[in-house]
């Protein structure tokens, strides 16, 4: 087995929308994020509140933690969006776990079950996750014991986009051309042109490049932590156990160099409140 710690990250100049770092940074643009979500969900998305990108959810110290790419909510919905460029064969069960974790994370103590928000898990895949050639797969819970579809109505939906699909006739034009952009980087609509321009501007900014270098360095450290556990899934273990702690350590180092808390929050993807708390304890 190849040593996990030798995994190479792309050069900054070679990154595109399918890369985790670029996708999460671009989706911080609320206009672009809302346009993409409404295109996928076919519903209106209200005032967006980000629950931070690369958000870490650890329900209990003894349970499996997760790192979420783009995690947000509006008045009635919680939405997790992931750009998935590699297939490890575990997406359905990952979606199940993400959905449960997000419900617990966004439901305060003392809430009623009726307070649970509509919960969407979206994976934008650069491969066909179910090998059926469909451009999009949507799943809801329904009864198998009746001829007519009886939906459970639990307010959950899991959506998988197959951007490699050859037949996209079932998609509307905007969606189909978004697939073209993900696959071939051909920007043909106002949305994909703005998306492409935003990425181009980002890649010209030294600050963004430095953030990427910090991000890759931290991820490599997390992979090393996981590999040293001596298990094949060391990367995921390292991310779960090490990502948040590494972010805190990086934030403390940046603060000691005199960087403003707002800048540190951006560089480490930690909530500003957490960084401000560190300024009182460093």
mmCIF file with all atom_site columns, N, CA and C in Angstrom, residues 81-121:
data_model
loop_
_atom_site.group_PDB
_atom_site.id
_atom_site.type_symbol
_atom_site.label_atom_id
_atom_site.label_alt_id
_atom_site.label_comp_id
_atom_site.label_asym_id
_atom_site.label_entity_id
_atom_site.label_seq_id
_atom_site.pdbx_PDB_ins_code
_atom_site.Cartn_x
_atom_site.Cartn_y
_atom_site.Cartn_z
_atom_site.occupancy
_atom_site.B_iso_or_equiv
_atom_site.pdbx_formal_charge
_atom_site.auth_seq_id
_atom_site.auth_comp_id
_atom_site.auth_asym_id
_atom_site.auth_atom_id
_atom_site.pdbx_PDB_model_num
ATOM 1   N N  . UNK A 1 81  ? -23.279 20.602 1.084  1.00 0.00 ? 81  UNK A N  1
ATOM 2   C CA . UNK A 1 81  ? -22.878 20.413 -0.316 1.00 0.00 ? 81  UNK A CA 1
ATOM 3   C C  . UNK A 1 81  ? -21.417 19.972 -0.350 1.00 0.00 ? 81  UNK A C  1
ATOM 4   N N  . UNK A 1 82  ? -21.143 18.892 -1.074 1.00 0.00 ? 82  UNK A N  1
ATOM 5   C CA . UNK A 1 82  ? -19.780 18.364 -1.170 1.00 0.00 ? 82  UNK A CA 1
ATOM 6   C C  . UNK A 1 82  ? -19.394 18.207 -2.640 1.00 0.00 ? 82  UNK A C  1
ATOM 7   N N  . UNK A 1 83  ? -18.192 18.633 -2.986 1.00 0.00 ? 83  UNK A N  1
ATOM 8   C CA . UNK A 1 83  ? -17.620 18.303 -4.286 1.00 0.00 ? 83  UNK A CA 1
ATOM 9   C C  . UNK A 1 83  ? -16.824 17.020 -4.090 1.00 0.00 ? 83  UNK A C  1
ATOM 10  N N  . UNK A 1 84  ? -17.200 15.965 -4.804 1.00 0.00 ? 84  UNK A N  1
ATOM 11  C CA . UNK A 1 84  ? -16.597 14.645 -4.586 1.00 0.00 ? 84  UNK A CA 1
ATOM 12  C C  . UNK A 1 84  ? -15.864 14.208 -5.845 1.00 0.00 ? 84  UNK A C  1
ATOM 13  N N  . UNK A 1 85  ? -14.528 14.215 -5.786 1.00 0.00 ? 85  UNK A N  1
ATOM 14  C CA . UNK A 1 85  ? -13.728 13.872 -6.961 1.00 0.00 ? 85  UNK A CA 1
ATOM 15  C C  . UNK A 1 85  ? -13.158 12.457 -6.922 1.00 0.00 ? 85  UNK A C  1
ATOM 16  N N  . UNK A 1 86  ? -13.348 11.759 -5.816 1.00 0.00 ? 86  UNK A N  1
ATOM 17  C CA . UNK A 1 86  ? -12.852 10.382 -5.725 1.00 0.00 ? 86  UNK A CA 1
ATOM 18  C C  . UNK A 1 86  ? -13.936 9.494  -5.140 1.00 0.00 ? 86  UNK A C  1
ATOM 19  N N  . UNK A 1 87  ? -13.993 8.273  -5.632 1.00 0.00 ? 87  UNK A N  1
ATOM 20  C CA . UNK A 1 87  ? -15.049 7.338  -5.229 1.00 0.00 ? 87  UNK A CA 1
ATOM 21  C C  . UNK A 1 87  ? -14.465 6.248  -4.340 1.00 0.00 ? 87  UNK A C  1
ATOM 22  N N  . UNK A 1 88  ? -14.856 6.279  -3.078 1.00 0.00 ? 88  UNK A N  1
ATOM 23  C CA . UNK A 1 88  ? -14.413 5.255  -2.131 1.00 0.00 ? 88  UNK A CA 1
ATOM 24  C C  . UNK A 1 88  ? -15.510 4.227  -1.853 1.00 0.00 ? 88  UNK A C  1
ATOM 25  N N  . UNK A 1 89  ? -16.631 4.353  -2.569 1.00 0.00 ? 89  UNK A N  1
ATOM 26  C CA . UNK A 1 89  ? -17.706 3.373  -2.444 1.00 0.00 ? 89  UNK A CA 1
ATOM 27  C C  . UNK A 1 89  ? -18.550 3.506  -1.194 1.00 0.00 ? 89  UNK A C  1
ATOM 28  N N  . UNK A 1 90  ? -18.400 4.620  -0.462 1.00 0.00 ? 90  UNK A N  1
ATOM 29  C CA . UNK A 1 90  ? -19.121 4.739  0.806  1.00 0.00 ? 90  UNK A CA 1
ATOM 30  C C  . UNK A 1 90  ? -20.085 5.923  0.844  1.00 0.00 ? 90  UNK A C  1
ATOM 31  N N  . UNK A 1 91  ? -20.377 6.529  -0.306 1.00 0.00 ? 91  UNK A N  1
ATOM 32  C CA . UNK A 1 91  ? -21.184 7.742  -0.304 1.00 0.00 ? 91  UNK A CA 1
ATOM 33  C C  . UNK A 1 91  ? -22.581 7.559  0.309  1.00 0.00 ? 91  UNK A C  1
ATOM 34  N N  . UNK A 1 92  ? -23.315 6.469  -0.003 1.00 0.00 ? 92  UNK A N  1
ATOM 35  C CA . UNK A 1 92  ? -24.647 6.332  0.603  1.00 0.00 ? 92  UNK A CA 1
ATOM 36  C C  . UNK A 1 92  ? -24.614 6.334  2.128  1.00 0.00 ? 92  UNK A C  1
ATOM 37  N N  . UNK A 1 93  ? -23.684 5.627  2.709  1.00 0.00 ? 93  UNK A N  1
ATOM 38  C CA . UNK A 1 93  ? -23.621 5.588  4.171  1.00 0.00 ? 93  UNK A CA 1
ATOM 39  C C  . UNK A 1 93  ? -23.030 6.875  4.745  1.00 0.00 ? 93  UNK A C  1
ATOM 40  N N  . UNK A 1 94  ? -22.137 7.494  4.004  1.00 0.00 ? 94  UNK A N  1
ATOM 41  C CA . UNK A 1 94  ? -21.668 8.810  4.429  1.00 0.00 ? 94  UNK A CA 1
ATOM 42  C C  . UNK A 1 94  ? -22.818 9.796  4.468  1.00 0.00 ? 94  UNK A C  1
ATOM 43  N N  . UNK A 1 95  ? -23.671 9.760  3.436  1.00 0.00 ? 95  UNK A N  1
ATOM 44  C CA . UNK A 1 95  ? -24.815 10.664 3.390  1.00 0.00 ? 95  UNK A CA 1
ATOM 45  C C  . UNK A 1 95  ? -25.734 10.428 4.586  1.00 0.00 ? 95  UNK A C  1
ATOM 46  N N  . UNK A 1 96  ? -25.939 9.189  4.914  1.00 0.00 ? 96  UNK A N  1
ATOM 47  C CA . UNK A 1 96  ? -26.770 8.844  6.083  1.00 0.00 ? 96  UNK A CA 1
ATOM 48  C C  . UNK A 1 96  ? -26.193 9.443  7.356  1.00 0.00 ? 96  UNK A C  1
ATOM 49  N N  . UNK A 1 97  ? -24.888 9.297  7.537  1.00 0.00 ? 97  UNK A N  1
ATOM 50  C CA . UNK A 1 97  ? -24.246 9.782  8.762  1.00 0.00 ? 97  UNK A CA 1
ATOM 51  C C  . UNK A 1 97  ? -24.238 11.314 8.806  1.00 0.00 ? 97  UNK A C  1
ATOM 52  N N  . UNK A 1 98  ? -23.944 11.923 7.669  1.00 0.00 ? 98  UNK A N  1
ATOM 53  C CA . UNK A 1 98  ? -23.931 13.386 7.594  1.00 0.00 ? 98  UNK A CA 1
ATOM 54  C C  . UNK A 1 98  ? -25.293 13.957 7.971  1.00 0.00 ? 98  UNK A C  1
ATOM 55  N N  . UNK A 1 99  ? -26.344 13.317 7.458  1.00 0.00 ? 99  UNK A N  1
ATOM 56  C CA . UNK A 1 99  ? -27.690 13.818 7.706  1.00 0.00 ? 99  UNK A CA 1
ATOM 57  C C  . UNK A 1 99  ? -28.027 13.756 9.196  1.00 0.00 ? 99  UNK A C  1
ATOM 58  N N  . UNK A 1 100 ? -27.712 12.627 9.805  1.00 0.00 ? 100 UNK A N  1
ATOM 59  C CA . UNK A 1 100 ? -27.992 12.480 11.232 1.00 0.00 ? 100 UNK A CA 1
ATOM 60  C C  . UNK A 1 100 ? -27.170 13.475 12.052 1.00 0.00 ? 100 UNK A C  1
ATOM 61  N N  . UNK A 1 101 ? -25.891 13.618 11.716 1.00 0.00 ? 101 UNK A N  1
ATOM 62  C CA . UNK A 1 101 ? -25.020 14.530 12.461 1.00 0.00 ? 101 UNK A CA 1
ATOM 63  C C  . UNK A 1 101 ? -25.485 15.973 12.334 1.00 0.00 ? 101 UNK A C  1
ATOM 64  N N  . UNK A 1 102 ? -25.907 16.365 11.128 1.00 0.00 ? 102 UNK A N  1
ATOM 65  C CA . UNK A 1 102 ? -26.372 17.734 10.909 1.00 0.00 ? 102 UNK A CA 1
ATOM 66  C C  . UNK A 1 102 ? -27.650 18.007 11.688 1.00 0.00 ? 102 UNK A C  1
ATOM 67  N N  . UNK A 1 103 ? -28.546 17.017 11.757 1.00 0.00 ? 103 UNK A N  1
ATOM 68  C CA . UNK A 1 103 ? -29.777 17.188 12.539 1.00 0.00 ? 103 UNK A CA 1
ATOM 69  C C  . UNK A 1 103 ? -29.453 17.462 14.000 1.00 0.00 ? 103 UNK A C  1
ATOM 70  N N  . UNK A 1 104 ? -28.564 16.664 14.559 1.00 0.00 ? 104 UNK A N  1
ATOM 71  C CA . UNK A 1 104 ? -28.205 16.839 15.966 1.00 0.00 ? 104 UNK A CA 1
ATOM 72  C C  . UNK A 1 104 ? -27.478 18.166 16.177 1.00 0.00 ? 104 UNK A C  1
ATOM 73  N N  . UNK A 1 105 ? -26.601 18.509 15.247 1.00 0.00 ? 105 UNK A N  1
ATOM 74  C CA . UNK A 1 105 ? -25.787 19.713 15.370 1.00 0.00 ? 105 UNK A CA 1
ATOM 75  C C  . UNK A 1 105 ? -26.625 20.987 15.332 1.00 0.00 ? 105 UNK A C  1
ATOM 76  N N  . UNK A 1 106 ? -27.746 20.970 14.601 1.00 0.00 ? 106 UNK A N  1
ATOM 77  C CA . UNK A 1 106 ? -28.544 22.189 14.399 1.00 0.00 ? 106 UNK A CA 1
ATOM 78  C C  . UNK A 1 106 ? -29.845 22.184 15.184 1.00 0.00 ? 106 UNK A C  1
ATOM 79  N N  . UNK A 1 107 ? -30.024 21.218 16.075 1.00 0.00 ? 107 UNK A N  1
ATOM 80  C CA . UNK A 1 107 ? -31.255 21.150 16.864 1.00 0.00 ? 107 UNK A CA 1
ATOM 81  C C  . UNK A 1 107 ? -30.910 21.359 18.339 1.00 0.00 ? 107 UNK A C  1
ATOM 82  N N  . UNK A 1 108 ? -31.216 22.545 18.879 1.00 0.00 ? 108 UNK A N  1
ATOM 83  C CA . UNK A 1 108 ? -30.842 22.848 20.271 1.00 0.00 ? 108 UNK A CA 1
ATOM 84  C C  . UNK A 1 108 ? -31.565 21.947 21.269 1.00 0.00 ? 108 UNK A C  1
ATOM 85  N N  . UNK A 1 109 ? -30.957 21.801 22.414 1.00 0.00 ? 109 UNK A N  1
ATOM 86  C CA . UNK A 1 109 ? -31.567 21.044 23.502 1.00 0.00 ? 109 UNK A CA 1
ATOM 87  C C  . UNK A 1 109 ? -32.925 21.654 23.850 1.00 0.00 ? 109 UNK A C  1
ATOM 88  N N  . UNK A 1 110 ? -33.912 20.790 24.045 1.00 0.00 ? 110 UNK A N  1
ATOM 89  C CA . UNK A 1 110 ? -35.253 21.260 24.376 1.00 0.00 ? 110 UNK A CA 1
ATOM 90  C C  . UNK A 1 110 ? -36.154 21.459 23.167 1.00 0.00 ? 110 UNK A C  1
ATOM 91  N N  . UNK A 1 111 ? -35.608 21.266 21.953 1.00 0.00 ? 111 UNK A N  1
ATOM 92  C CA . UNK A 1 111 ? -36.420 21.424 20.734 1.00 0.00 ? 111 UNK A CA 1
ATOM 93  C C  . UNK A 1 111 ? -37.412 20.282 20.601 1.00 0.00 ? 111 UNK A C  1
ATOM 94  N N  . UNK A 1 112 ? -38.464 20.543 19.845 1.00 0.00 ? 112 UNK A N  1
ATOM 95  C CA . UNK A 1 112 ? -39.435 19.518 19.484 1.00 0.00 ? 112 UNK A CA 1
ATOM 96  C C  . UNK A 1 112 ? -38.990 18.867 18.170 1.00 0.00 ? 112 UNK A C  1
ATOM 97  N N  . UNK A 1 113 ? -39.463 17.639 17.924 1.00 0.00 ? 113 UNK A N  1
ATOM 98  C CA . UNK A 1 113 ? -39.116 16.989 16.659 1.00 0.00 ? 113 UNK A CA 1
ATOM 99  C C  . UNK A 1 113 ? -39.629 17.807 15.478 1.00 0.00 ? 113 UNK A C  1
ATOM 100 N N  . UNK A 1 114 ? -40.731 18.502 15.697 1.00 0.00 ? 114 UNK A N  1
ATOM 101 C CA . UNK A 1 114 ? -41.288 19.328 14.623 1.00 0.00 ? 114 UNK A CA 1
ATOM 102 C C  . UNK A 1 114 ? -40.386 20.507 14.275 1.00 0.00 ? 114 UNK A C  1
ATOM 103 N N  . UNK A 1 115 ? -39.408 20.798 15.134 1.00 0.00 ? 115 UNK A N  1
ATOM 104 C CA . UNK A 1 115 ? -38.478 21.892 14.872 1.00 0.00 ? 115 UNK A CA 1
ATOM 105 C C  . UNK A 1 115 ? -37.365 21.500 13.900 1.00 0.00 ? 115 UNK A C  1
ATOM 106 N N  . UNK A 1 116 ? -37.232 20.200 13.618 1.00 0.00 ? 116 UNK A N  1
ATOM 107 C CA . UNK A 1 116 ? -36.197 19.757 12.687 1.00 0.00 ? 116 UNK A CA 1
ATOM 108 C C  . UNK A 1 116 ? -36.398 20.416 11.323 1.00 0.00 ? 116 UNK A C  1
ATOM 109 N N  . UNK A 1 117 ? -35.317 20.955 10.768 1.00 0.00 ? 117 UNK A N  1
ATOM 110 C CA . UNK A 1 117 ? -35.396 21.608 9.469  1.00 0.00 ? 117 UNK A CA 1
ATOM 111 C C  . UNK A 1 117 ? -35.335 20.581 8.338  1.00 0.00 ? 117 UNK A C  1
ATOM 112 N N  . UNK A 1 118 ? -35.818 20.979 7.166  1.00 0.00 ? 118 UNK A N  1
ATOM 113 C CA . UNK A 1 118 ? -35.621 20.169 5.969  1.00 0.00 ? 118 UNK A CA 1
ATOM 114 C C  . UNK A 1 118 ? -34.117 19.980 5.779  1.00 0.00 ? 118 UNK A C  1
ATOM 115 N N  . UNK A 1 119 ? -33.677 18.749 5.550  1.00 0.00 ? 119 UNK A N  1
ATOM 116 C CA . UNK A 1 119 ? -32.257 18.425 5.547  1.00 0.00 ? 119 UNK A CA 1
ATOM 117 C C  . UNK A 1 119 ? -31.862 17.855 4.192  1.00 0.00 ? 119 UNK A C  1
ATOM 118 N N  . UNK A 1 120 ? -30.958 18.554 3.494  1.00 0.00 ? 120 UNK A N  1
ATOM 119 C CA . UNK A 1 120 ? -30.493 18.118 2.181  1.00 0.00 ? 120 UNK A CA 1
ATOM 120 C C  . UNK A 1 120 ? -28.993 17.801 2.230  1.00 0.00 ? 120 UNK A C  1
ATOM 121 N N  . UNK A 1 121 ? -28.646 16.647 1.707  1.00 0.00 ? 121 UNK A N  1
ATOM 122 C CA . UNK A 1 121 ? -27.245 16.277 1.516  1.00 0.00 ? 121 UNK A CA 1
ATOM 123 C C  . UNK A 1 121 ? -27.002 16.186 0.014  1.00 0.00 ? 121 UNK A C  1
#
